[in-house]
Coordinates of C-alpha atoms in Angstrom, one line a residue:
M1 CA 6.3 24.8 -32.0
Q2 CA 6.4 21.3 -33.5
V3 CA 5.8 18.3 -31.3
T4 CA 6.3 14.7 -32.6
Q5 CA 5.2 11.7 -30.5
E6 CA 6.5 8.2 -30.5
K7 CA 5.5 5.2 -28.4
R8 CA 8.3 3.7 -26.3
P9 CA 8.5 0.5 -24.2
G10 CA 7.5 0.6 -20.6
S11 CA 4.4 2.9 -21.1
R12 CA 6.6 5.7 -22.2
V13 CA 6.0 8.4 -24.8
G14 CA 8.9 10.0 -26.6
L15 CA 8.6 13.6 -27.6
K16 CA 10.6 15.4 -30.3
I17 CA 10.1 19.2 -29.8
V18 CA 11.3 21.9 -32.2
V19 CA 11.0 25.5 -31.1
E20 CA 10.9 28.1 -33.8
A21 CA 13.6 30.8 -33.9
D22 CA 11.3 33.7 -32.9
Q23 CA 10.1 31.8 -29.8
V24 CA 13.7 31.0 -28.9
K25 CA 14.7 34.6 -29.2
R26 CA 11.7 35.7 -27.1
S27 CA 12.6 33.2 -24.4
Y28 CA 16.2 34.2 -24.4
E29 CA 15.3 37.9 -24.0
K30 CA 12.9 37.1 -21.2
T31 CA 15.6 35.1 -19.3
L32 CA 18.1 37.9 -19.8
R33 CA 15.7 40.5 -18.5
Q34 CA 15.0 38.4 -15.4
L35 CA 18.7 38.1 -14.7
V36 CA 19.2 41.8 -15.1
Q37 CA 16.3 42.6 -12.8
N38 CA 17.3 40.2 -10.0
I39 CA 21.1 40.4 -9.9
Q40 CA 22.8 42.8 -7.5
I41 CA 26.1 44.2 -8.9
Q42 CA 28.4 46.5 -6.9
G43 CA 28.1 50.1 -8.1
F44 CA 24.6 49.7 -9.5
R45 CA 21.2 49.6 -8.1
K46 CA 19.4 46.2 -8.3
G47 CA 18.1 45.7 -11.8
K48 CA 19.9 48.7 -13.3
A49 CA 23.2 47.2 -14.4
P50 CA 23.9 47.1 -18.2
R51 CA 23.4 43.8 -19.9
N52 CA 27.0 43.4 -21.0
I53 CA 28.2 43.9 -17.4
V54 CA 25.6 41.3 -16.1
M55 CA 26.8 38.9 -18.8
H56 CA 30.4 39.4 -17.7
Q57 CA 29.6 39.1 -14.0
V58 CA 27.4 36.0 -14.3
G59 CA 29.3 34.3 -17.1
R60 CA 28.1 33.5 -20.6
E61 CA 27.8 29.7 -19.9
R62 CA 25.6 30.3 -16.9
V63 CA 23.4 32.7 -18.8
M64 CA 23.0 30.3 -21.7
A65 CA 22.3 27.4 -19.3
S66 CA 19.6 29.4 -17.6
A67 CA 18.1 30.4 -21.0
V68 CA 18.1 26.7 -22.2
D69 CA 16.6 25.7 -18.8
D70 CA 13.7 28.2 -19.2
L71 CA 13.2 27.4 -22.9
I72 CA 12.9 23.6 -22.3
N73 CA 10.6 24.1 -19.3
D74 CA 8.2 26.3 -21.2
A75 CA 8.3 24.0 -24.3
I76 CA 7.6 20.8 -22.3
K77 CA 4.7 22.5 -20.5
Q78 CA 3.2 23.6 -23.9
A79 CA 3.8 20.2 -25.4
F80 CA 1.9 18.4 -22.6
K81 CA -1.0 20.7 -23.2
E82 CA -1.0 20.2 -26.9
T83 CA -0.7 16.4 -26.7
K84 CA -3.0 16.0 -23.7
L85 CA -0.6 13.4 -22.2
N86 CA -1.2 12.0 -18.7
P87 CA 2.3 12.1 -17.3
L88 CA 3.2 10.0 -14.3
S89 CA 6.9 11.0 -14.1
Q90 CA 9.2 13.8 -14.9
F91 CA 10.3 14.5 -18.4
E92 CA 13.7 12.8 -19.0
L93 CA 15.9 14.4 -21.7
D94 CA 17.5 12.1 -24.3
D95 CA 20.3 14.6 -24.9
E96 CA 23.3 15.5 -22.8
V97 CA 23.2 19.0 -21.4
A98 CA 26.5 19.8 -23.0
E99 CA 25.1 18.9 -26.4
L100 CA 22.0 21.1 -25.8
L101 CA 24.1 24.1 -24.7
A102 CA 26.4 23.6 -27.7
Q103 CA 23.5 23.8 -30.2
F104 CA 21.7 26.7 -28.6
N105 CA 21.7 29.9 -30.5
P106 CA 19.3 32.7 -29.5
E107 CA 18.8 33.5 -33.2
R108 CA 18.0 30.0 -34.4
E109 CA 15.4 27.3 -33.8
F110 CA 16.1 24.9 -31.0
S111 CA 15.2 21.2 -30.8
F112 CA 15.5 18.5 -28.1
S113 CA 13.9 15.1 -27.3
G114 CA 13.0 13.0 -24.3
Y115 CA 10.3 10.9 -22.8
V116 CA 7.8 10.7 -20.0
E117 CA 6.0 7.8 -18.4
V118 CA 2.3 7.9 -18.9
Y119 CA -0.7 6.2 -17.3
P120 CA -0.9 2.8 -19.0
E121 CA -4.0 1.4 -20.8
A122 CA -4.7 -2.3 -20.4
R123 CA -5.5 -4.3 -23.6
V124 CA -8.1 -6.7 -22.3
G125 CA -8.8 -10.0 -24.1
Q126 CA -11.8 -12.2 -23.3
Y127 CA -13.9 -11.1 -20.4
K128 CA -17.4 -12.1 -21.6
G129 CA -18.6 -15.7 -21.6
L130 CA -15.9 -16.9 -19.2
T131 CA -16.2 -20.2 -17.3
V132 CA -14.4 -20.4 -13.9
T133 CA -14.0 -22.9 -11.1
V134 CA -14.4 -21.4 -7.7
T135 CA -13.9 -22.9 -4.2
R136 CA -16.8 -22.5 -1.9
A137 CA -15.7 -21.6 1.7
E138 CA -17.4 -23.5 4.5
A139 CA -17.7 -22.8 8.2
K140 CA -16.2 -25.6 10.3
P141 CA -17.4 -26.3 13.8
E142 CA -13.9 -26.9 15.1
Q143 CA -13.0 -23.3 14.3
I144 CA -15.4 -22.2 17.1
D145 CA -13.5 -24.3 19.6
A146 CA -10.2 -23.0 18.4
A147 CA -11.4 -19.4 18.8
I148 CA -12.7 -20.0 22.3
D149 CA -9.5 -21.8 23.3
R150 CA -7.4 -18.8 22.1
W151 CA -9.5 -16.4 24.3
R152 CA -9.1 -18.8 27.3
D153 CA -5.4 -18.8 26.5
Q154 CA -5.2 -15.0 26.5
R155 CA -6.7 -15.0 30.0
A156 CA -4.7 -17.8 31.4
T157 CA -3.1 -17.5 34.9
L158 CA 0.7 -18.0 34.9
L159 CA 1.8 -20.3 37.8
P160 CA 5.5 -20.7 38.8
V161 CA 7.1 -24.1 38.1
E162 CA 10.1 -25.3 40.2
D163 CA 10.0 -29.1 40.1
R164 CA 10.4 -29.9 36.5
P165 CA 12.3 -28.8 33.3
A166 CA 10.7 -26.4 30.8
Q167 CA 8.2 -28.0 28.4
W168 CA 6.2 -27.0 25.3
G169 CA 3.5 -24.5 26.2
D170 CA 5.4 -23.0 29.2
V171 CA 6.2 -19.3 29.5
V172 CA 9.8 -18.7 30.4
M173 CA 11.9 -15.7 31.4
I174 CA 15.4 -15.9 29.9
D175 CA 18.6 -13.9 29.3
F176 CA 20.5 -14.6 26.1
K177 CA 23.3 -13.4 23.9
A178 CA 24.6 -14.6 20.6
R179 CA 27.7 -14.9 18.4
D180 CA 28.1 -15.7 14.7
A181 CA 29.9 -18.6 13.1
E182 CA 33.2 -16.9 13.4
G183 CA 32.7 -16.2 17.1
N184 CA 32.0 -12.5 16.8
P185 CA 29.4 -11.3 19.3
L186 CA 26.0 -10.1 17.9
E187 CA 25.5 -7.3 20.3
E188 CA 22.1 -6.2 18.8
I189 CA 20.7 -9.7 19.7
A190 CA 21.6 -9.7 23.4
T191 CA 18.8 -9.1 25.9
Q192 CA 17.8 -9.8 29.5
D193 CA 14.5 -10.8 31.2
F194 CA 13.0 -11.8 27.8
Q195 CA 9.6 -13.5 28.2
L196 CA 8.9 -16.2 25.7
E197 CA 6.1 -18.7 25.2
L198 CA 7.5 -22.1 24.2
K199 CA 5.9 -22.5 20.8
E200 CA 7.7 -23.8 17.7
D201 CA 6.9 -20.8 15.6
N202 CA 8.1 -18.3 18.2
F203 CA 11.5 -16.6 17.5
I204 CA 13.8 -18.2 15.0
P205 CA 13.7 -22.0 14.1
G206 CA 15.6 -24.2 16.6
F207 CA 15.8 -21.6 19.4
V208 CA 12.6 -22.6 21.3
A209 CA 13.3 -26.3 20.8
G210 CA 16.6 -25.8 22.5
I211 CA 15.0 -24.3 25.6
V212 CA 12.6 -27.2 26.0
G213 CA 14.1 -29.5 28.6
M214 CA 16.2 -26.8 30.4
K215 CA 16.1 -26.6 34.2
L216 CA 15.8 -23.5 36.3
D217 CA 19.0 -21.4 36.6
E218 CA 20.6 -23.6 33.8
T219 CA 22.7 -22.0 31.1
K220 CA 22.9 -23.6 27.7
E221 CA 24.3 -23.0 24.3
I222 CA 21.8 -23.3 21.5
E223 CA 22.6 -23.3 17.8
A224 CA 19.8 -21.8 15.6
T225 CA 19.6 -20.5 12.0
F226 CA 18.0 -17.2 11.0
P227 CA 15.3 -17.7 8.3
P228 CA 16.3 -16.6 4.7
D229 CA 13.8 -13.8 4.8
Y230 CA 14.9 -12.4 8.2
F231 CA 14.4 -8.6 8.3
K232 CA 18.1 -8.0 9.0
E233 CA 19.7 -9.0 5.7
E234 CA 23.1 -9.4 7.2
L235 CA 21.8 -12.2 9.4
A236 CA 19.4 -13.8 7.0
G237 CA 20.2 -17.5 6.5
K238 CA 23.1 -17.3 8.9
T239 CA 23.6 -19.7 11.9
A240 CA 24.3 -18.3 15.3
T241 CA 25.1 -19.7 18.7
F242 CA 23.0 -18.4 21.6
T243 CA 24.0 -18.6 25.2
V244 CA 20.7 -18.8 27.1
S245 CA 20.1 -18.6 30.9
L246 CA 16.7 -19.8 32.1
N247 CA 15.5 -17.6 35.0
E248 CA 11.8 -18.6 35.4
I249 CA 9.4 -21.3 34.3
K250 CA 5.6 -20.7 34.4
T251 CA 2.8 -22.9 33.3
K252 CA -0.6 -21.7 32.0
E253 CA -3.8 -22.4 33.9
L254 CA -6.7 -21.8 31.6
P255 CA -10.0 -20.5 33.0
E256 CA -13.0 -22.9 32.9
L257 CA -15.3 -22.5 29.9
D258 CA -18.5 -21.7 31.6
D259 CA -21.2 -19.0 31.6
A260 CA -19.2 -16.8 34.0
F261 CA -16.2 -16.8 31.6
V262 CA -18.5 -15.9 28.7
Q263 CA -20.0 -13.0 30.7
E264 CA -16.6 -11.8 31.6
I265 CA -15.3 -11.5 28.0
S266 CA -18.5 -10.7 26.1
S267 CA -22.1 -9.3 26.3
F268 CA -23.5 -12.9 26.0
Q269 CA -24.8 -14.7 29.0
T270 CA -24.2 -18.3 28.2
V271 CA -21.7 -20.5 26.4
A272 CA -24.5 -21.6 24.1
E273 CA -25.2 -18.0 23.1
L274 CA -21.6 -17.3 22.3
R275 CA -21.3 -20.5 20.2
E276 CA -24.4 -19.5 18.3
H277 CA -23.0 -16.1 17.6
L278 CA -19.7 -17.4 16.4
Q279 CA -21.4 -20.0 14.2
K280 CA -23.4 -17.2 12.6
R281 CA -20.3 -15.1 12.0
L282 CA -18.4 -18.1 10.6
E283 CA -21.2 -18.7 8.1
E284 CA -21.3 -15.0 7.2
D285 CA -17.6 -14.9 6.7
A286 CA -17.6 -18.1 4.6
L287 CA -20.3 -16.5 2.4
T288 CA -18.2 -13.4 2.1
Q289 CA -15.1 -15.4 1.3
S290 CA -16.9 -17.4 -1.3
E291 CA -17.9 -14.2 -3.0
N292 CA -14.3 -12.9 -2.8
N293 CA -13.1 -16.2 -4.3
L294 CA -15.5 -15.7 -7.2
E295 CA -14.4 -12.2 -7.9
T296 CA -10.8 -13.2 -7.7
A297 CA -11.3 -16.2 -10.1
I298 CA -13.0 -13.9 -12.7
L299 CA -10.3 -11.3 -12.5
N300 CA -7.5 -13.9 -12.7
A301 CA -9.2 -15.4 -15.8
I302 CA -9.4 -11.9 -17.4
L303 CA -5.7 -11.2 -16.6
E304 CA -4.7 -14.3 -18.5
T305 CA -5.5 -12.5 -21.8
T306 CA -4.7 -8.9 -20.6
E307 CA -1.6 -7.1 -21.8
V308 CA -0.4 -4.0 -20.0
E309 CA 3.0 -2.3 -19.7
L310 CA 3.5 -1.0 -16.2
P311 CA 5.8 2.0 -15.8
E312 CA 8.3 1.7 -13.0
T313 CA 7.0 4.8 -11.4
L314 CA 3.5 3.3 -10.9
V315 CA 5.0 0.0 -9.6
Q316 CA 7.2 1.9 -7.1
Q317 CA 4.2 3.9 -5.8
E318 CA 2.0 0.9 -5.4
T319 CA 4.7 -1.1 -3.7
T320 CA 5.2 1.8 -1.3
Q321 CA 1.5 1.8 -0.5
L322 CA 1.6 -1.9 0.3
L323 CA 4.5 -1.3 2.7
A324 CA 2.7 1.6 4.3
Q325 CA -0.4 -0.6 4.7
S326 CA 1.6 -3.1 6.7
L327 CA 3.0 -0.3 8.8
N328 CA -0.5 1.0 9.3
T329 CA -1.3 -2.3 10.8
L330 CA 1.4 -1.8 13.4
Q331 CA -0.2 1.6 14.2
Q332 CA -3.6 0.0 14.6
Q333 CA -2.0 -2.5 17.0
G334 CA -0.9 0.4 19.2
M335 CA 2.5 1.4 17.8
Q336 CA 2.9 5.1 17.6
V337 CA 3.6 6.9 14.3
G338 CA 6.8 8.3 15.7
D339 CA 8.0 4.8 16.7
I340 CA 7.2 3.5 13.2
R341 CA 9.2 6.4 11.6
K342 CA 12.1 5.8 14.0
F343 CA 12.0 2.1 13.1
L344 CA 12.1 2.9 9.4
S345 CA 14.9 5.5 9.8
Q346 CA 17.0 2.9 11.6
L347 CA 16.7 0.3 8.8
P348 CA 19.7 -0.1 6.5
P349 CA 18.9 0.9 2.9
E350 CA 19.4 -2.7 1.8
T351 CA 16.8 -3.9 4.4
L352 CA 14.2 -1.3 3.2
N353 CA 14.9 -2.3 -0.4
S354 CA 14.4 -5.9 0.6
L355 CA 11.0 -5.1 2.1
M356 CA 10.0 -3.2 -1.1
D357 CA 11.1 -6.2 -3.2
R358 CA 8.8 -8.5 -1.0
Y359 CA 5.7 -6.4 -1.8
R360 CA 6.6 -5.8 -5.5
P361 CA 4.9 -8.9 -7.0
E362 CA 1.6 -8.1 -5.2
A363 CA 1.8 -4.5 -6.3
I364 CA 2.2 -5.5 -9.9
D365 CA -0.8 -7.9 -9.6
R366 CA -3.0 -5.3 -8.0
L367 CA -2.1 -2.7 -10.7
R368 CA -2.9 -5.2 -13.5
R369 CA -6.3 -6.0 -11.9
T370 CA -7.2 -2.3 -11.5
L371 CA -6.2 -1.4 -15.0
A372 CA -8.0 -4.3 -16.6
L373 CA -11.1 -3.4 -14.7
G374 CA -10.8 0.2 -15.8
A375 CA -10.5 -0.9 -19.4
I376 CA -13.7 -3.0 -19.2
I377 CA -15.6 -0.1 -17.5
R378 CA -14.7 2.1 -20.5
Q379 CA -15.4 -0.5 -23.1
E380 CA -18.8 -1.4 -21.7
Q381 CA -19.6 2.2 -20.7
I382 CA -20.4 1.3 -17.2
A383 CA -21.5 4.4 -15.3
V384 CA -22.8 5.6 -11.9
G385 CA -26.0 7.6 -11.8
S386 CA -25.9 11.1 -10.3
T387 CA -28.8 10.4 -7.8
E388 CA -27.2 7.1 -6.7
L389 CA -23.9 8.9 -6.2
A390 CA -25.4 11.8 -4.2
V391 CA -27.3 9.4 -1.9
E392 CA -24.2 7.3 -1.2
V393 CA -22.0 10.4 -0.6
Q394 CA -24.5 11.8 1.9
E395 CA -24.6 8.5 3.8
V396 CA -20.8 8.4 4.1
M397 CA -20.6 12.0 5.2
S398 CA -23.3 11.4 7.8
A399 CA -21.6 8.2 9.1
Y400 CA -18.3 9.9 9.7
A401 CA -20.0 13.0 11.1
E402 CA -21.5 10.8 13.8
Q403 CA -17.9 9.8 14.6
G404 CA -16.9 13.4 14.9
T405 CA -14.8 13.3 11.6
R406 CA -15.2 15.9 9.0
L407 CA -14.2 15.0 5.4
D408 CA -14.0 17.1 2.3
P409 CA -17.2 16.5 0.3
E410 CA -15.5 16.5 -3.1
R411 CA -12.9 14.0 -2.0
V412 CA -15.6 11.8 -0.6
R413 CA -17.6 12.1 -3.9
R414 CA -14.6 10.8 -5.9
A415 CA -13.9 7.9 -3.5
V416 CA -17.6 6.8 -3.5
H417 CA -17.8 7.2 -7.3
E418 CA -14.8 4.9 -7.6
E419 CA -16.3 2.4 -5.2
L420 CA -19.7 2.3 -6.9
L421 CA -18.1 2.0 -10.3
T422 CA -16.0 -0.9 -9.3
Q423 CA -19.0 -2.7 -7.7
K424 CA -21.0 -2.2 -10.8
A425 CA -18.2 -3.6 -13.0
I426 CA -17.7 -6.7 -10.8
A427 CA -21.5 -7.3 -10.7
W428 CA -21.6 -7.0 -14.5
L429 CA -18.7 -9.5 -14.9
K430 CA -20.4 -12.0 -12.6
S431 CA -23.5 -11.8 -14.8
Q432 CA -21.4 -12.7 -17.8
T433 CA -19.6 -15.6 -16.2
T434 CA -20.4 -19.3 -15.8
V435 CA -19.3 -20.6 -12.4
N436 CA -18.5 -24.2 -11.4
W437 CA -18.4 -24.4 -7.6
V438 CA -16.3 -27.0 -5.8
D439 CA -15.5 -27.7 -2.1
S440 CA -12.1 -27.6 -0.5
E441 CA -11.4 -31.1 -1.9
G442 CA -12.2 -30.1 -5.4
N443 CA -15.5 -31.9 -5.6
P444 CA -18.5 -30.2 -7.2
T445 CA -20.9 -28.5 -4.8
E446 CA -23.9 -26.2 -4.7
A447 CA -23.5 -22.5 -5.2
P448 CA -23.7 -20.3 -2.1
L449 CA -26.9 -18.4 -1.5
F450 CA -25.7 -14.9 -1.9
S451 CA -28.0 -12.3 -0.6
V452 CA -29.3 -9.5 -2.8
A453 CA -28.0 -7.0 -0.2
D454 CA -24.6 -8.6 0.1
E455 CA -22.9 -5.4 1.4
D456 CA -25.2 -5.3 4.5
R457 CA -24.7 -9.0 5.3
G458 CA -23.2 -9.9 8.6
E459 CA -23.8 -6.6 10.4
P460 CA -25.5 -7.4 13.7
E461 CA -27.5 -4.6 15.4
A462 CA -25.7 -2.6 18.0
S463 CA -27.9 -3.9 20.7
Q464 CA -26.8 -7.4 19.9
V465 CA -23.1 -6.8 19.7
P466 CA -22.0 -4.0 22.0
E467 CA -19.0 -1.9 21.2
A468 CA -16.8 -3.4 24.0
E469 CA -17.9 -6.9 23.4
F470 CA -14.7 -8.6 24.3
G471 CA -13.1 -6.4 26.9
A472 CA -9.5 -5.2 26.9
D473 CA -8.0 -8.0 24.9
E474 CA -9.5 -8.2 21.5
P475 CA -9.9 -11.8 20.4
E476 CA -7.8 -12.9 17.5
R477 CA -9.6 -13.3 14.2
L478 CA -10.9 -16.7 13.3
E479 CA -8.5 -18.6 11.2
T480 CA -11.2 -19.8 8.9
I481 CA -10.6 -18.9 5.4
E482 CA -7.7 -18.6 3.1
E483 CA -7.0 -15.0 2.2
T484 CA -7.4 -13.9 -1.5
T485 CA -6.4 -10.9 -3.4
E486 CA -9.4 -8.7 -4.1
V487 CA -10.3 -5.3 -5.3
N488 CA -10.8 -3.1 -2.2
T489 CA -13.8 -0.9 -2.6
E490 CA -14.6 0.0 1.0
V491 CA -15.0 3.7 1.6
T492 CA -12.8 4.6 4.6
E493 CA -11.1 7.8 5.6
E494 CA -7.8 6.4 4.4
N495 CA -9.3 5.5 1.0
V496 CA -10.8 8.9 0.6
A497 CA -7.4 10.4 1.1
K498 CA -5.9 8.0 -1.4
V499 CA -8.3 8.9 -4.2
E500 CA -7.3 12.5 -3.6
E501 CA -3.6 11.5 -3.9
A502 CA -4.3 9.5 -7.0
A503 CA -5.7 12.5 -8.8
P504 CA -3.6 14.0 -11.6
P505 CA -1.6 17.0 -10.3
E506 CA -2.7 20.5 -11.0
A507 CA -0.6 22.5 -13.5
T508 CA 2.8 23.4 -12.0
A509 CA 5.9 25.0 -13.2
V510 CA 8.3 22.5 -14.9
D511 CA 11.7 22.3 -13.3
V512 CA 14.4 20.9 -15.6
D513 CA 17.4 21.9 -13.5
I514 CA 20.0 22.2 -16.2
D515 CA 23.4 23.2 -15.2
A516 CA 26.4 23.6 -17.4
D517 CA 28.4 21.1 -15.4
E518 CA 25.8 18.4 -15.2
G519 CA 24.7 15.6 -17.5
K520 CA 21.1 14.8 -18.5
G521 CA 18.3 16.9 -17.1
S522 CA 14.7 16.0 -16.1
A523 CA 11.5 17.9 -15.7
S524 CA 8.6 17.4 -13.3
G525 CA 5.1 16.5 -14.5
V526 CA 2.8 19.4 -15.4
E527 CA -0.9 20.0 -16.2
D528 CA -2.9 16.9 -16.9
S529 CA -6.2 17.1 -18.8
S530 CA -7.2 13.5 -18.7
E531 CA -8.1 11.4 -15.8
P532 CA -8.5 7.6 -15.7
E533 CA -12.0 6.5 -14.8
V534 CA -10.8 4.0 -12.2
P535 CA -7.8 5.8 -10.6
V536 CA -5.1 3.6 -9.3
E537 CA -4.3 4.4 -5.7
V538 CA -0.9 6.0 -5.9
E539 CA 0.9 9.1 -4.8
S540 CA 2.8 11.5 -7.0
V541 CA 6.5 11.0 -6.6
D542 CA 9.4 13.3 -7.4
L543 CA 11.6 11.0 -9.5
A544 CA 14.5 13.5 -9.3
S545 CA 15.2 12.5 -5.7
D546 CA 16.7 9.2 -4.6
P547 CA 14.8 8.5 -1.4
A548 CA 11.8 6.3 -1.4
P549 CA 8.5 8.0 -2.2
P550 CA 6.3 9.1 0.8
L551 CA 4.2 6.5 2.4
A552 CA 0.5 6.4 1.9
H553 CA -2.2 4.5 3.7
E554 CA -4.5 1.7 2.6
S555 CA -7.2 0.0 4.6
A556 CA -7.5 -3.8 4.0
T557 CA -9.7 -5.4 6.6
P558 CA -9.7 -9.2 6.3
A559 CA -13.2 -10.6 5.5
S560 CA -13.0 -13.1 8.4
E561 CA -13.1 -11.6 11.9
A562 CA -14.3 -13.3 15.0
I563 CA -15.9 -10.2 16.4
P564 CA -16.9 -7.1 14.5
D565 CA -15.1 -3.8 15.0
E566 CA -17.8 -1.6 16.4
T567 CA -16.0 1.7 16.0
K568 CA -15.8 2.2 12.2
P569 CA -18.9 3.1 10.2
N570 CA -19.3 1.6 6.8
K571 CA -20.7 3.4 3.8
K572 CA -24.2 2.7 4.9
G573 CA -23.7 4.7 8.1
K574 CA -24.0 1.5 10.2
K575 CA -21.6 -0.1 12.6
G576 CA -18.8 -1.9 10.8
K577 CA -18.4 -5.6 10.5

């Protein structure tokens, strides 16, 4: 068999495959034997009917289509082995099925061509001797007051109001319905006994402002416009008229900020202790964010001179993971998996596509970062020692065992290896880079004092921060630091699963699905002998089907949190941040 490769745009490889006549004949005979053995024809025992009768019963076109199907499948599988391609997608035929059937002759050689998307390789430009400007994050004292005020607000007592109109900050109970600009009712918008805090950013713009000033038992029409990115595409950017009835007005009475309040919401005994703890956490978070800013600046500088062609398959998979990550956040907030699936199933296709489009730019950016980092790792021959890897794997396994979770050791090993490899690459890049630090105003400032053991920074002992530090209502995270895009290297149960999903698939039978009445055919990916050193976190997707690929999970815990989550072990087997 002769296989000729050609490079195509979009990280695709074209294959021209020529199968010799003797191999074509053997394949045809094999297909015909299988048909004879498996078909049941009246008057004959199964597998005993003569070939000419089977051919007449089944039809010559169907026999030929089946033969071509088997021949192409076997040829593609063999071609992938010979070329050692790393396929990401199914093999797509260039030729129409009718043309392939017309040229097929069991006594002659058979040729066809097509392409497959392959794992891309980034062409990295300059990554040594870079100079970057990085913003140093700072802890601001007013953020402590803002955090404490939010916790007081969460525990506020609602007191009925009867002698004045609704005002900003009140909590009201309303009934409302809506109609569009043509006067048609929007039945899916109507609701009763809806509790709403009168803040400007609650609900759609203009709606809350229209309620401010209303009196008890008053009914009013309010005109408001849905935002352009509203999740229901048919309403996005549209103006609607709401008929609102005000049933109740309540005002918030905040608890006093004293030692008794602190003891109620935390393990601390005094307001001073709580403030001291929050100040320490803010400083730790600012240090972490400064380091994230540095890593992001370096990667962004590298990407400016990096070229990579991203296959659509990879982009779709990464976009799906980002969407799944946002849905995973809903689950962490208490929404059941069944409810999430029901929510997704009820979304119109255009809405789901809109959500995917929203995450697509971030998916592309993440892929480019990961691929560039992988290229540098290969070029600089950055590696993880076997002893270091074994120690880290054991620590992760022990940490999760303490939580009652059992993980597959091989999957953990691969996830930890990826994490350590990424950490080493980032550390190496930092050593090669000149950094100019500036404050939030752009003025030069001193460099942060990063600890040698950065990964253990900010982890208070369990005796200092108990597991249920803040009672039933977990405080909101401190709004301290601007989020940045970073390479996530935390070993979590979700990431262990993702590394398994990112692995190249084992050898499988190729399925071309050629039918005499159809157009072009496609074949699924087969055996893969090469594996990227830094696997991108994706799932394999059957491109032959139209539905969106299955959702994966990704853990992305923001660096800045007011109170550590005491339930998740980190890779050191300690309590999480």
